[in-house]
């Protein structure tokens, strides 16, 4: 086990002092890092050098937390005795001395550099002379800019003059962690957030509930929490860390399937088939009290994650054996009664139920999201609400199901979660050397806009700039949660962060394949110790 984790890790760990072979690039490293920047143009002039007299000038108090992190980063990179001073200045053009860094919260001049449509919010510019000016219109964009600058400073504390203009190709760049089935400590989660931020990933999807557990404490139903569920204070610590790195956290509650843990003490809400068999993992949402119960949990979730713009409602793998349309007549009847459609089916009923929950999410100003399972049926009587986004993981190429292009053509916003590239904790699943689900597979084969069309075979490509393209990410599933410790999972997963960051930022200057990554990119593949 130790051998399998050490070899790939060693391939990505190169000390900055071993960069002599790339000495021509270390003072202008921008396109050789990961993610590589969109545009970097050198020009003649004075070099920039971090020194004991370096100051960080900010034009808005909201920049102070980011400036503080940069100050500590410069201190570590240059071996300073103390962090640079942070100075709040007023006026459009403050006096910058040699070695200073000016952080300016305003629209950056992108000159004639084409900016990706989905990258507008995170666009930034860095002007390098004997002082630096960093311009970004949002705090989110400034966070990305200063991460890039911090990496450059670790490569070299002396930087050649020029201009950097940068923006991502995809708005959402995400990692899903299955915490419903496997416990990870708050500290583990915060380490993940820091690693994500270092690689310009901006979304953490928390799969909070499943048949095996519930990882948070719902205020209105505290009794359903697992014994090792995060406390309210621990959850707040995780969310505060995410906010500090400008990472959105998307909470997911699984419904109406994958609910064994939630329903274990609610047998009256468990689905009973026409054969008389009860299915403990499935909610019978034809029961009014069961629907009310779920709405209570979703309302709690909305309160617990106030900063989240999205809420995931699951809605996958409901019609698994022994559940079928033929043995769930009460679901079909519920759909018919609620919709006045006499031919509505049990599958229509799932979509009606999900639409009802999504309305609750939308009334709170959020965007609902579901897995693709119940949304791909052709010509349904009751369709999924077009305002609900679809996360696409399992498209099987069946004739009665839509592919992702058809979903887009129908007006749905889609997010790529291609199941051929899953990170899975399981005995027979390799996350390090597989041609697809491995660091080199993510870098060399996976693409953010290549959706599954037929599992293991065909793909559907959605243009990166499509208005219906939400983004992409990887998913870490705990099929056998005890097969690896959280520490072992981390040793594997952290190697996926650089490839994922590079391929979701998707700069045209990126190395063409994993083996071609520069020594510079490898040297700063992982963040330094906190605070950074």
PDB file of C-alpha atoms in Angstrom, residues 184-348:
ATOM      1  CA  UNK A 184     -14.058  12.311   7.469  1.00  0.00           C
ATOM      2  CA  UNK A 185     -12.974  14.629  10.253  1.00  0.00           C
ATOM      3  CA  UNK A 186     -13.513  18.403   9.963  1.00  0.00           C
ATOM      4  CA  UNK A 187      -9.729  18.787   9.759  1.00  0.00           C
ATOM      5  CA  UNK A 188      -9.630  16.351   6.822  1.00  0.00           C
ATOM      6  CA  UNK A 189     -12.325  18.377   5.085  1.00  0.00           C
ATOM      7  CA  UNK A 190     -10.464  21.652   5.685  1.00  0.00           C
ATOM      8  CA  UNK A 191      -7.276  20.159   4.252  1.00  0.00           C
ATOM      9  CA  UNK A 192      -9.268  19.158   1.182  1.00  0.00           C
ATOM     10  CA  UNK A 193     -10.636  22.695   0.842  1.00  0.00           C
ATOM     11  CA  UNK A 194      -7.121  24.152   0.981  1.00  0.00           C
ATOM     12  CA  UNK A 195      -5.876  21.672  -1.620  1.00  0.00           C
ATOM     13  CA  UNK A 196      -8.864  22.477  -3.814  1.00  0.00           C
ATOM     14  CA  UNK A 197      -8.294  26.222  -3.548  1.00  0.00           C
ATOM     15  CA  UNK A 198      -4.615  25.785  -4.392  1.00  0.00           C
ATOM     16  CA  UNK A 199      -5.696  24.137  -7.644  1.00  0.00           C
ATOM     17  CA  UNK A 200      -8.375  26.782  -8.388  1.00  0.00           C
ATOM     18  CA  UNK A 201     -11.301  24.428  -7.673  1.00  0.00           C
ATOM     19  CA  UNK A 202     -14.306  26.338  -6.418  1.00  0.00           C
ATOM     20  CA  UNK A 203     -17.096  23.905  -5.436  1.00  0.00           C
ATOM     21  CA  UNK A 204     -17.350  21.205  -2.758  1.00  0.00           C
ATOM     22  CA  UNK A 205     -20.346  18.884  -3.104  1.00  0.00           C
ATOM     23  CA  UNK A 206     -21.171  17.122   0.163  1.00  0.00           C
ATOM     24  CA  UNK A 207     -23.179  13.907  -0.249  1.00  0.00           C
ATOM     25  CA  UNK A 208     -24.487  14.142   3.309  1.00  0.00           C
ATOM     26  CA  UNK A 209     -26.965  11.269   3.573  1.00  0.00           C
ATOM     27  CA  UNK A 210     -27.194   7.700   2.331  1.00  0.00           C
ATOM     28  CA  UNK A 211     -28.363   4.265   3.415  1.00  0.00           C
ATOM     29  CA  UNK A 212     -25.392   3.966   5.765  1.00  0.00           C
ATOM     30  CA  UNK A 213     -25.527   7.267   7.609  1.00  0.00           C
ATOM     31  CA  UNK A 214     -26.282  10.964   8.011  1.00  0.00           C
ATOM     32  CA  UNK A 215     -23.238  13.169   8.562  1.00  0.00           C
ATOM     33  CA  UNK A 216     -24.896  16.348   9.837  1.00  0.00           C
ATOM     34  CA  UNK A 217     -27.407  17.089  12.561  1.00  0.00           C
ATOM     35  CA  UNK A 218     -30.745  18.271  11.191  1.00  0.00           C
ATOM     36  CA  UNK A 219     -32.170  20.627  13.848  1.00  0.00           C
ATOM     37  CA  UNK A 220     -35.725  19.350  13.363  1.00  0.00           C
ATOM     38  CA  UNK A 221     -34.707  15.671  13.366  1.00  0.00           C
ATOM     39  CA  UNK A 222     -31.558  15.331  15.442  1.00  0.00           C
ATOM     40  CA  UNK A 223     -32.288  11.661  16.078  1.00  0.00           C
ATOM     41  CA  UNK A 224     -31.462  10.671  12.476  1.00  0.00           C
ATOM     42  CA  UNK A 225     -27.829  11.790  12.752  1.00  0.00           C
ATOM     43  CA  UNK A 226     -25.064   9.176  12.807  1.00  0.00           C
ATOM     44  CA  UNK A 227     -23.206   8.907  16.097  1.00  0.00           C
ATOM     45  CA  UNK A 228     -20.163  10.543  14.523  1.00  0.00           C
ATOM     46  CA  UNK A 229     -22.083  13.264  12.688  1.00  0.00           C
ATOM     47  CA  UNK A 230     -20.433  16.668  12.590  1.00  0.00           C
ATOM     48  CA  UNK A 231     -21.713  19.000  15.284  1.00  0.00           C
ATOM     49  CA  UNK A 232     -23.164  22.365  14.314  1.00  0.00           C
ATOM     50  CA  UNK A 233     -19.881  23.980  15.390  1.00  0.00           C
ATOM     51  CA  UNK A 234     -17.826  21.552  13.293  1.00  0.00           C
ATOM     52  CA  UNK A 235     -20.024  22.144  10.249  1.00  0.00           C
ATOM     53  CA  UNK A 236     -19.645  25.890  10.725  1.00  0.00           C
ATOM     54  CA  UNK A 237     -15.870  25.474  10.872  1.00  0.00           C
ATOM     55  CA  UNK A 238     -15.910  23.629   7.539  1.00  0.00           C
ATOM     56  CA  UNK A 239     -18.226  26.205   5.936  1.00  0.00           C
ATOM     57  CA  UNK A 240     -16.179  29.121   7.271  1.00  0.00           C
ATOM     58  CA  UNK A 241     -13.031  27.594   5.791  1.00  0.00           C
ATOM     59  CA  UNK A 242     -14.776  27.140   2.443  1.00  0.00           C
ATOM     60  CA  UNK A 243     -15.936  30.760   2.515  1.00  0.00           C
ATOM     61  CA  UNK A 244     -12.423  31.975   3.315  1.00  0.00           C
ATOM     62  CA  UNK A 245     -11.164  30.277   0.147  1.00  0.00           C
ATOM     63  CA  UNK A 246     -14.217  31.360  -1.869  1.00  0.00           C
ATOM     64  CA  UNK A 247     -15.447  27.816  -2.390  1.00  0.00           C
ATOM     65  CA  UNK A 248     -19.174  27.104  -2.594  1.00  0.00           C
ATOM     66  CA  UNK A 249     -20.439  24.100  -0.631  1.00  0.00           C
ATOM     67  CA  UNK A 250     -23.373  22.238  -2.182  1.00  0.00           C
ATOM     68  CA  UNK A 251     -25.286  20.091   0.328  1.00  0.00           C
ATOM     69  CA  UNK A 252     -27.042  16.961  -0.888  1.00  0.00           C
ATOM     70  CA  UNK A 253     -29.856  15.022   0.750  1.00  0.00           C
ATOM     71  CA  UNK A 254     -30.674  11.725  -0.950  1.00  0.00           C
ATOM     72  CA  UNK A 255     -34.373  11.269  -1.658  1.00  0.00           C
ATOM     73  CA  UNK A 256     -36.620   9.431  -2.372  1.00  0.00           C
ATOM     74  CA  UNK A 257     -34.115   6.524  -2.531  1.00  0.00           C
ATOM     75  CA  UNK A 258     -30.944   5.808  -0.534  1.00  0.00           C
ATOM     76  CA  UNK A 259     -32.843   6.647   2.649  1.00  0.00           C
ATOM     77  CA  UNK A 260     -32.418   3.544   4.789  1.00  0.00           C
ATOM     78  CA  UNK A 261     -30.692   5.417   7.630  1.00  0.00           C
ATOM     79  CA  UNK A 262     -33.200   8.264   7.697  1.00  0.00           C
ATOM     80  CA  UNK A 263     -36.182   5.901   7.556  1.00  0.00           C
ATOM     81  CA  UNK A 264     -34.911   3.222   9.948  1.00  0.00           C
ATOM     82  CA  UNK A 265     -37.085   4.619  12.739  1.00  0.00           C
ATOM     83  CA  UNK A 266     -39.869   5.734  10.411  1.00  0.00           C
ATOM     84  CA  UNK A 267     -41.275   2.438   9.084  1.00  0.00           C
ATOM     85  CA  UNK A 268     -44.577   4.151   8.338  1.00  0.00           C
ATOM     86  CA  UNK A 269     -42.822   6.160   5.598  1.00  0.00           C
ATOM     87  CA  UNK A 270     -41.032   3.198   4.021  1.00  0.00           C
ATOM     88  CA  UNK A 271     -42.288   2.128   0.601  1.00  0.00           C
ATOM     89  CA  UNK A 272     -44.546  -0.910   0.670  1.00  0.00           C
ATOM     90  CA  UNK A 273     -44.878  -2.766  -2.612  1.00  0.00           C
ATOM     91  CA  UNK A 274     -48.087  -4.286  -3.884  1.00  0.00           C
ATOM     92  CA  UNK A 275     -46.557  -7.678  -3.092  1.00  0.00           C
ATOM     93  CA  UNK A 276     -46.553  -6.710   0.592  1.00  0.00           C
ATOM     94  CA  UNK A 277     -42.776  -6.290   0.778  1.00  0.00           C
ATOM     95  CA  UNK A 278     -41.436  -3.173   2.510  1.00  0.00           C
ATOM     96  CA  UNK A 279     -38.341  -1.443   1.099  1.00  0.00           C
ATOM     97  CA  UNK A 280     -36.615   0.296   3.981  1.00  0.00           C
ATOM     98  CA  UNK A 281     -34.359   2.463   1.801  1.00  0.00           C
ATOM     99  CA  UNK A 282     -37.209   3.994  -0.240  1.00  0.00           C
ATOM    100  CA  UNK A 283     -39.610   6.747   0.775  1.00  0.00           C
ATOM    101  CA  UNK A 284     -43.305   6.312   0.036  1.00  0.00           C
ATOM    102  CA  UNK A 285     -43.866   9.912  -0.957  1.00  0.00           C
ATOM    103  CA  UNK A 286     -47.511   9.209  -1.785  1.00  0.00           C
ATOM    104  CA  UNK A 287     -48.060   9.580   1.971  1.00  0.00           C
ATOM    105  CA  UNK A 288     -48.725  13.259   2.824  1.00  0.00           C
ATOM    106  CA  UNK A 289     -46.919  13.003   6.177  1.00  0.00           C
ATOM    107  CA  UNK A 290     -43.834  11.561   4.423  1.00  0.00           C
ATOM    108  CA  UNK A 291     -43.726  14.485   2.016  1.00  0.00           C
ATOM    109  CA  UNK A 292     -44.089  16.908   4.930  1.00  0.00           C
ATOM    110  CA  UNK A 293     -41.212  15.152   6.710  1.00  0.00           C
ATOM    111  CA  UNK A 294     -38.911  15.528   3.692  1.00  0.00           C
ATOM    112  CA  UNK A 295     -39.804  19.184   3.280  1.00  0.00           C
ATOM    113  CA  UNK A 296     -38.870  19.710   6.917  1.00  0.00           C
ATOM    114  CA  UNK A 297     -35.445  18.157   6.281  1.00  0.00           C
ATOM    115  CA  UNK A 298     -34.896  20.196   3.112  1.00  0.00           C
ATOM    116  CA  UNK A 299     -35.882  23.373   4.985  1.00  0.00           C
ATOM    117  CA  UNK A 300     -33.331  22.501   7.668  1.00  0.00           C
ATOM    118  CA  UNK A 301     -30.701  21.977   4.986  1.00  0.00           C
ATOM    119  CA  UNK A 302     -31.438  25.404   3.499  1.00  0.00           C
ATOM    120  CA  UNK A 303     -30.986  26.953   6.951  1.00  0.00           C
ATOM    121  CA  UNK A 304     -27.780  25.019   7.665  1.00  0.00           C
ATOM    122  CA  UNK A 305     -26.115  26.069   4.392  1.00  0.00           C
ATOM    123  CA  UNK A 306     -27.195  29.708   4.002  1.00  0.00           C
ATOM    124  CA  UNK A 307     -24.376  30.680   1.632  1.00  0.00           C
ATOM    125  CA  UNK A 308     -24.954  27.784  -0.779  1.00  0.00           C
ATOM    126  CA  UNK A 309     -26.463  28.777  -4.106  1.00  0.00           C
ATOM    127  CA  UNK A 310     -27.329  25.175  -4.981  1.00  0.00           C
ATOM    128  CA  UNK A 311     -29.037  22.357  -3.094  1.00  0.00           C
ATOM    129  CA  UNK A 312     -28.834  18.790  -4.406  1.00  0.00           C
ATOM    130  CA  UNK A 313     -31.920  16.605  -3.983  1.00  0.00           C
ATOM    131  CA  UNK A 314     -30.426  13.293  -5.162  1.00  0.00           C
ATOM    132  CA  UNK A 315     -33.285  11.518  -6.978  1.00  0.00           C
ATOM    133  CA  UNK A 316     -31.129   8.657  -8.271  1.00  0.00           C
ATOM    134  CA  UNK A 317     -31.485   4.866  -8.223  1.00  0.00           C
ATOM    135  CA  UNK A 318     -35.046   4.744  -6.906  1.00  0.00           C
ATOM    136  CA  UNK A 319     -36.347   2.084  -9.279  1.00  0.00           C
ATOM    137  CA  UNK A 320     -33.869  -0.594  -8.316  1.00  0.00           C
ATOM    138  CA  UNK A 321     -34.859  -4.191  -7.626  1.00  0.00           C
ATOM    139  CA  UNK A 322     -37.344  -4.957  -6.133  1.00  0.00           C
ATOM    140  CA  UNK A 323     -39.020  -1.613  -6.919  1.00  0.00           C
ATOM    141  CA  UNK A 324     -40.737  -1.261 -10.287  1.00  0.00           C
ATOM    142  CA  UNK A 325     -43.585   0.661 -11.842  1.00  0.00           C
ATOM    143  CA  UNK A 326     -45.801  -2.399 -11.739  1.00  0.00           C
ATOM    144  CA  UNK A 327     -45.573  -2.888  -7.952  1.00  0.00           C
ATOM    145  CA  UNK A 328     -45.920   0.752  -6.870  1.00  0.00           C
ATOM    146  CA  UNK A 329     -49.507   1.645  -7.854  1.00  0.00           C
ATOM    147  CA  UNK A 330     -49.835   4.133  -4.986  1.00  0.00           C
ATOM    148  CA  UNK A 331     -47.102   6.291  -6.516  1.00  0.00           C
ATOM    149  CA  UNK A 332     -48.845   6.390  -9.878  1.00  0.00           C
ATOM    150  CA  UNK A 333     -52.114   7.252  -8.156  1.00  0.00           C
ATOM    151  CA  UNK A 334     -50.406  10.089  -6.266  1.00  0.00           C
ATOM    152  CA  UNK A 335     -49.136  11.526  -9.550  1.00  0.00           C
ATOM    153  CA  UNK A 336     -52.557  11.228 -11.164  1.00  0.00           C
ATOM    154  CA  UNK A 337     -54.328  12.850  -8.227  1.00  0.00           C
ATOM    155  CA  UNK A 338     -51.873  15.737  -7.986  1.00  0.00           C
ATOM    156  CA  UNK A 339     -51.486  16.410 -11.710  1.00  0.00           C
ATOM    157  CA  UNK A 340     -54.930  15.509 -13.078  1.00  0.00           C
ATOM    158  CA  UNK A 341     -53.152  13.325 -15.643  1.00  0.00           C
ATOM    159  CA  UNK A 342     -54.971   9.962 -15.626  1.00  0.00           C
ATOM    160  CA  UNK A 343     -52.130   8.108 -17.361  1.00  0.00           C
ATOM    161  CA  UNK A 344     -49.279   9.323 -15.147  1.00  0.00           C
ATOM    162  CA  UNK A 345     -46.891   6.566 -14.028  1.00  0.00           C
ATOM    163  CA  UNK A 346     -44.804   5.877 -10.953  1.00  0.00           C
ATOM    164  CA  UNK A 347     -41.804   7.377 -12.747  1.00  0.00           C
ATOM    165  CA  UNK A 348     -43.843  10.512 -13.383  1.00  0.00           C
TER     166      UNK A 348
END
